[in-house]
mmCIF file of C-alpha atoms in Angstrom:
data_model
loop_
_atom_site.group_PDB
_atom_site.id
_atom_site.type_symbol
_atom_site.label_atom_id
_atom_site.label_comp_id
_atom_site.label_asym_id
_atom_site.label_seq_id
_atom_site.Cartn_x
_atom_site.Cartn_y
_atom_site.Cartn_z
ATOM 1 C CA MET A 26 106.840 148.714 142.834
ATOM 2 C CA ASN A 27 105.511 145.219 143.515
ATOM 3 C CA ARG A 28 105.275 142.444 140.935
ATOM 4 C CA ALA A 29 101.641 143.152 140.016
ATOM 5 C CA GLU A 30 102.282 146.881 139.543
ATOM 6 C CA LYS A 31 105.330 146.140 137.388
ATOM 7 C CA ALA A 32 103.368 143.748 135.192
ATOM 8 C CA ALA A 33 100.521 146.251 134.809
ATOM 9 C CA LEU A 34 102.964 148.972 133.766
ATOM 10 C CA GLN A 35 104.646 146.680 131.245
ATOM 11 C CA LEU A 36 101.311 145.707 129.696
ATOM 12 C CA GLN A 37 100.256 149.357 129.526
ATOM 13 C CA ALA A 38 103.459 150.174 127.631
ATOM 14 C CA VAL A 39 102.770 147.361 125.161
ATOM 15 C CA ALA A 40 99.223 148.670 124.649
ATOM 16 C CA VAL A 41 100.589 152.144 123.884
ATOM 17 C CA LEU A 42 103.113 150.755 121.395
ATOM 18 C CA ARG A 43 100.522 148.574 119.662
ATOM 19 C CA THR A 44 98.219 151.544 119.178
ATOM 20 C CA LEU A 45 101.018 153.673 117.764
ATOM 21 C CA LYS A 46 102.067 150.817 115.485
ATOM 22 C CA GLU A 47 98.615 150.764 113.840
ATOM 23 C CA THR A 48 99.551 153.813 111.734
ATOM 24 C CA ARG A 49 103.341 153.426 111.580
ATOM 25 C CA THR A 50 106.036 151.090 110.327
ATOM 26 C CA TYR A 51 108.535 149.787 112.865
ATOM 27 C CA ASP A 52 111.137 152.227 111.542
ATOM 28 C CA GLU A 53 108.704 155.114 111.990
ATOM 29 C CA LEU A 54 107.802 153.877 115.462
ATOM 30 C CA ALA A 55 111.501 153.668 116.307
ATOM 31 C CA GLU A 56 111.929 157.286 115.221
ATOM 32 C CA VAL A 57 109.036 158.381 117.459
ATOM 33 C CA THR A 58 110.071 156.382 120.513
ATOM 34 C CA GLY A 59 113.847 156.307 120.201
ATOM 35 C CA LEU A 60 113.740 152.540 120.771
ATOM 36 C CA PRO A 61 115.304 149.956 118.406
ATOM 37 C CA ALA A 62 112.923 148.652 115.741
ATOM 38 C CA GLY A 63 113.827 145.048 116.613
ATOM 39 C CA ASP A 64 112.889 145.562 120.274
ATOM 40 C CA LEU A 65 109.639 147.246 119.258
ATOM 41 C CA ASN A 66 108.768 144.280 117.047
ATOM 42 C CA ARG A 67 109.216 141.906 119.974
ATOM 43 C CA TYR A 68 107.157 144.092 122.324
ATOM 44 C CA VAL A 69 104.288 144.637 119.890
ATOM 45 C CA ASN A 70 104.070 140.955 118.952
ATOM 46 C CA GLY A 71 104.135 139.815 122.573
ATOM 47 C CA HIS A 72 107.422 137.933 122.430
ATOM 48 C CA VAL A 73 108.879 139.871 125.368
ATOM 49 C CA LEU A 74 107.812 142.641 127.750
ATOM 50 C CA PRO A 75 109.812 145.858 128.120
ATOM 51 C CA GLY A 76 111.712 146.293 131.369
ATOM 52 C CA ALA A 77 110.111 148.377 134.101
ATOM 53 C CA GLU A 78 112.136 151.530 133.417
ATOM 54 C CA ARG A 79 111.605 151.359 129.665
ATOM 55 C CA ALA A 80 107.895 150.676 130.209
ATOM 56 C CA ARG A 81 107.606 153.747 132.445
ATOM 57 C CA GLU A 82 109.394 155.840 129.814
ATOM 58 C CA VAL A 83 106.913 154.680 127.170
ATOM 59 C CA VAL A 84 103.814 155.323 129.298
ATOM 60 C CA GLU A 85 104.843 158.592 130.976
ATOM 61 C CA GLY A 86 106.969 160.202 128.294
ATOM 62 C CA ILE A 87 106.588 158.754 124.812
ATOM 63 C CA GLY A 88 103.017 157.686 125.463
ATOM 64 C CA ARG A 89 101.784 161.017 126.719
ATOM 65 C CA GLU A 90 103.471 163.113 124.037
ATOM 66 C CA THR A 91 102.412 160.833 121.194
ATOM 67 C CA LEU A 92 98.862 160.359 122.461
ATOM 68 C CA ALA A 93 98.555 164.131 122.797
ATOM 69 C CA ALA A 94 99.611 164.452 119.158
ATOM 70 C CA GLU A 95 97.097 161.769 118.140
ATOM 71 C CA LEU A 96 94.402 163.611 120.090
ATOM 72 C CA GLU A 97 95.199 166.948 118.457
ATOM 73 C CA ALA A 98 94.971 165.319 115.019
ATOM 74 C CA ARG A 99 91.466 164.062 115.807
ATOM 75 C CA ILE A 100 89.865 167.345 116.914
ATOM 76 C CA SER A 101 88.945 170.547 115.093
ATOM 77 C CA PHE A 102 87.773 174.057 115.942
ATOM 78 C CA ASP A 103 85.104 176.007 114.087
ATOM 79 C CA GLU A 104 85.205 179.739 113.376
ATOM 80 C CA GLU A 105 83.702 180.559 116.779
ATOM 81 C CA GLY A 106 86.188 178.414 118.659
ATOM 82 C CA TYR A 107 83.881 175.500 119.455
ATOM 83 C CA VAL A 108 85.602 172.117 119.615
ATOM 84 C CA ASP A 109 84.567 169.034 117.647
ATOM 85 C CA ASN A 110 86.037 166.135 119.617
ATOM 86 C CA SER A 111 83.658 163.435 118.435
ATOM 87 C CA GLY A 112 86.582 161.578 116.851
ATOM 88 C CA VAL A 113 87.928 161.102 120.375
ATOM 89 C CA VAL A 114 84.972 160.655 122.728
ATOM 90 C CA PHE A 115 83.427 158.035 120.414
ATOM 91 C CA ASP A 116 86.642 155.986 120.279
ATOM 92 C CA GLN A 117 86.611 153.826 123.418
ATOM 93 C CA PRO A 118 89.841 151.910 122.605
ATOM 94 C CA PHE A 119 91.717 155.218 122.316
ATOM 95 C CA LEU A 120 90.281 156.417 125.641
ATOM 96 C CA ASP A 121 91.193 153.091 127.250
ATOM 97 C CA LEU A 122 94.777 153.847 126.236
ATOM 98 C CA VAL A 123 94.635 157.410 127.588
ATOM 99 C CA ALA A 124 93.641 156.227 131.075
ATOM 100 C CA PRO A 125 96.924 154.550 132.153
ATOM 101 C CA VAL A 126 98.985 157.337 130.592
ATOM 102 C CA ALA A 127 97.001 159.958 132.500
ATOM 103 C CA ALA A 128 97.271 157.959 135.715
ATOM 104 C CA GLU A 129 101.050 157.661 135.441
ATOM 105 C CA SER A 130 101.573 161.253 134.270
ATOM 106 C CA PHE A 131 99.560 163.123 136.895
ATOM 107 C CA ASP A 132 99.893 160.974 140.033
ATOM 108 C CA PHE A 133 96.191 161.056 140.878
ATOM 109 C CA GLY A 134 96.355 158.172 143.309
ATOM 110 C CA THR A 135 93.682 155.475 143.233
ATOM 111 C CA PRO A 136 90.121 156.833 143.426
ATOM 112 C CA ASP A 137 87.085 154.939 144.639
ATOM 113 C CA VAL A 138 84.822 156.851 142.232
ATOM 114 C CA VAL A 139 85.368 158.590 138.897
ATOM 115 C CA LEU A 140 82.938 161.492 138.599
ATOM 116 C CA THR A 141 82.052 163.116 135.283
ATOM 117 C CA ALA A 142 79.254 165.028 133.558
ATOM 118 C CA ALA A 143 76.802 163.600 131.056
ATOM 119 C CA THR A 144 77.143 163.134 128.214
ATOM 120 C CA ASP A 145 80.523 163.616 126.531
ATOM 121 C CA GLY A 146 82.472 162.794 129.682
ATOM 122 C CA ILE A 147 80.932 159.354 130.087
ATOM 123 C CA THR A 148 83.223 157.396 127.752
ATOM 124 C CA LEU A 149 86.353 158.926 129.302
ATOM 125 C CA GLY A 150 84.916 158.363 132.764
ATOM 126 C CA ALA A 151 84.331 154.705 131.932
ATOM 127 C CA ALA A 152 87.909 154.296 130.696
ATOM 128 C CA MET A 153 89.391 155.915 133.797
ATOM 129 C CA ALA A 154 87.131 153.915 136.120
ATOM 130 C CA SER A 155 88.086 150.665 134.389
ATOM 131 C CA HIS A 156 91.785 151.444 134.744
ATOM 132 C CA PHE A 157 91.497 152.235 138.459
ATOM 133 C CA ASP A 158 88.960 149.447 139.113
ATOM 134 C CA ALA A 159 86.675 152.182 140.461
ATOM 135 C CA ARG A 160 82.997 153.010 140.150
ATOM 136 C CA VAL A 161 81.909 155.621 137.624
ATOM 137 C CA ALA A 162 79.274 158.246 138.452
ATOM 138 C CA TYR A 163 77.980 160.955 136.176
ATOM 139 C CA ALA A 164 76.026 164.063 137.018
ATOM 140 C CA LYS A 165 73.139 165.124 134.797
ATOM 141 C CA LYS A 166 71.397 168.409 134.052
ATOM 142 C CA SER A 167 68.051 166.823 134.927
ATOM 143 C CA LYS A 168 66.764 164.642 137.753
ATOM 144 C CA GLU A 169 66.090 160.950 137.223
ATOM 145 C CA THR A 170 62.454 160.155 137.895
ATOM 146 C CA ALA A 171 62.887 157.164 140.227
ATOM 147 C CA VAL A 172 65.625 158.708 142.398
ATOM 148 C CA GLU A 173 64.426 160.389 145.578
ATOM 149 C CA GLU A 174 67.553 162.156 146.880
ATOM 150 C CA PHE A 175 70.124 164.134 144.918
ATOM 151 C CA ILE A 176 73.247 166.149 145.469
ATOM 152 C CA GLU A 177 72.614 169.367 143.582
ATOM 153 C CA SER A 178 75.121 171.976 142.450
ATOM 154 C CA ARG A 179 74.001 175.200 140.787
ATOM 155 C CA GLN A 180 75.794 178.185 139.328
ATOM 156 C CA ARG A 181 74.688 181.297 137.462
ATOM 157 C CA LEU A 182 76.982 181.895 134.503
ATOM 158 C CA ALA A 183 78.231 185.260 133.295
ATOM 159 C CA SER A 184 75.736 185.021 130.430
ATOM 160 C CA GLY A 185 72.888 184.899 132.952
ATOM 161 C CA ILE A 186 72.125 181.243 132.235
ATOM 162 C CA GLU A 187 71.827 179.010 135.284
ATOM 163 C CA LEU A 188 73.710 175.702 135.099
ATOM 164 C CA THR A 189 72.666 172.897 137.447
ATOM 165 C CA TYR A 190 73.942 169.334 137.827
ATOM 166 C CA TYR A 191 72.300 166.550 139.819
ATOM 167 C CA LEU A 192 73.861 163.360 141.153
ATOM 168 C CA PRO A 193 71.951 160.625 143.004
ATOM 169 C CA ALA A 194 72.902 160.972 146.675
ATOM 170 C CA GLY A 195 74.008 157.344 146.973
ATOM 171 C CA ALA A 196 76.525 157.546 144.132
ATOM 172 C CA ILE A 197 79.357 158.789 146.387
ATOM 173 C CA ASP A 198 79.897 157.907 150.040
ATOM 174 C CA ALA A 199 81.514 160.172 152.616
ATOM 175 C CA GLY A 200 85.253 159.638 152.853
ATOM 176 C CA GLU A 201 85.614 158.113 149.399
ATOM 177 C CA SER A 202 88.268 159.353 146.996
ATOM 178 C CA VAL A 203 86.849 160.979 143.850
ATOM 179 C CA LEU A 204 88.593 161.740 140.561
ATOM 180 C CA VAL A 205 86.786 164.378 138.469
ATOM 181 C CA VAL A 206 87.173 163.877 134.709
ATOM 182 C CA ASP A 207 85.735 165.498 131.593
ATOM 183 C CA ASP A 208 86.458 165.568 127.904
ATOM 184 C CA LEU A 209 87.008 169.345 127.802
ATOM 185 C CA ILE A 210 87.901 172.102 130.238
ATOM 186 C CA ARG A 211 87.631 175.715 129.123
ATOM 187 C CA SER A 212 86.121 178.072 131.703
ATOM 188 C CA GLY A 213 86.118 175.455 134.445
ATOM 189 C CA GLU A 214 82.442 175.961 135.303
ATOM 190 C CA THR A 215 81.462 172.319 134.842
ATOM 191 C CA GLN A 216 84.481 171.115 136.806
ATOM 192 C CA GLU A 217 83.663 173.562 139.606
ATOM 193 C CA LEU A 218 80.159 172.105 139.860
ATOM 194 C CA LEU A 219 81.497 168.534 139.882
ATOM 195 C CA LEU A 220 84.005 169.423 142.584
ATOM 196 C CA ASP A 221 81.224 171.021 144.582
ATOM 197 C CA ILE A 222 79.212 167.791 144.324
ATOM 198 C CA ALA A 223 82.208 165.788 145.573
ATOM 199 C CA LEU A 224 82.713 168.174 148.483
ATOM 200 C CA GLN A 225 79.014 168.124 149.365
ATOM 201 C CA ALA A 226 79.311 164.333 149.578
ATOM 202 C CA ASP A 227 82.202 164.768 152.069
ATOM 203 C CA ALA A 228 84.480 162.953 149.647
ATOM 204 C CA ASP A 229 88.211 163.464 149.148
ATOM 205 C CA VAL A 230 89.263 164.812 145.743
ATOM 206 C CA ALA A 231 91.971 162.697 144.084
ATOM 207 C CA GLY A 232 92.386 165.053 141.121
ATOM 208 C CA VAL A 233 90.864 166.700 138.067
ATOM 209 C CA PHE A 234 91.626 165.448 134.546
ATOM 210 C CA ALA A 235 90.484 166.549 131.089
ATOM 211 C CA LEU A 236 91.420 165.358 127.633
ATOM 212 C CA ILE A 237 91.578 168.906 126.279
ATOM 213 C CA ALA A 238 92.216 172.220 128.017
ATOM 214 C CA VAL A 239 91.444 175.391 126.064
ATOM 215 C CA GLY A 240 93.390 178.193 127.715
ATOM 216 C CA GLU A 241 94.375 178.153 131.384
ATOM 217 C CA GLU A 242 91.251 179.625 132.976
ATOM 218 C CA GLY A 243 89.599 176.275 133.636
ATOM 219 C CA THR A 244 92.620 174.485 135.087
ATOM 220 C CA ASP A 245 93.479 177.528 137.213
ATOM 221 C CA ARG A 246 89.907 177.653 138.492
ATOM 222 C CA ALA A 247 89.978 173.977 139.463
ATOM 223 C CA SER A 248 93.362 174.425 141.169
ATOM 224 C CA GLU A 249 91.875 177.166 143.337
ATOM 225 C CA ILE A 250 89.265 174.723 144.638
ATOM 226 C CA THR A 251 91.422 171.661 145.272
ATOM 227 C CA GLU A 252 95.047 170.970 146.136
ATOM 228 C CA ALA A 253 94.854 167.667 144.263
ATOM 229 C CA PRO A 254 96.582 167.341 140.859
ATOM 230 C CA VAL A 255 94.855 169.093 137.939
ATOM 231 C CA GLY A 256 95.886 168.262 134.382
ATOM 232 C CA ALA A 257 94.952 167.762 130.743
ATOM 233 C CA LEU A 258 96.375 165.508 128.065
ATOM 234 C CA THR A 259 96.741 168.440 125.677
ATOM 235 C CA GLN A 260 96.261 172.191 125.892
ATOM 236 C CA PHE A 261 95.349 174.858 123.345
ATOM 237 C CA GLU A 262 95.735 178.594 123.830
#
């Protein structure tokens, strides 16, 4: 780890702790993290940065587990099993915090492009792209009027409905590394279409990430298409 990477990790840990502190006292934060309340006070108030190993523990371990709990508290399911995650996808600061935790937890590497689907995936895609200093591209279910060439991916669902996504052909260049992200993965159909778009562009897949996985069908389906890491911040059966 070079000096810049160490500093970035330390700052990410501080960002995680500051977010957790918004709804907790220092004693409560100490109970969650296992770190001394006095040290937490100094980290949160910017008096000192945590060491590299402690910072990694916060981001990869404490950060992921606690953010997953925060995420679960913000979503709800209706009687038919549909997910209301508006309390998450509309909260850009929370998503900005998820990005470094996801990057450290799943070892995606550094993508050139973050690819997602309009519309709920856009805010997460923007957060991930900002963290990696990458471009963000999002596929739509309709063609943009002024764009002449598209990459198109189409699939007929079990219900008989045909699902199609379009991405402007210039959004991804051959040989670029692409990270596929979305707010939710259930059946994996959307992620399969996004992966197909990346492969049609002759890009390399860096990984697949979702905030929420419902069941294992979707993540298993994505893993059958790519050998890159596939993961979600939290999973429901």
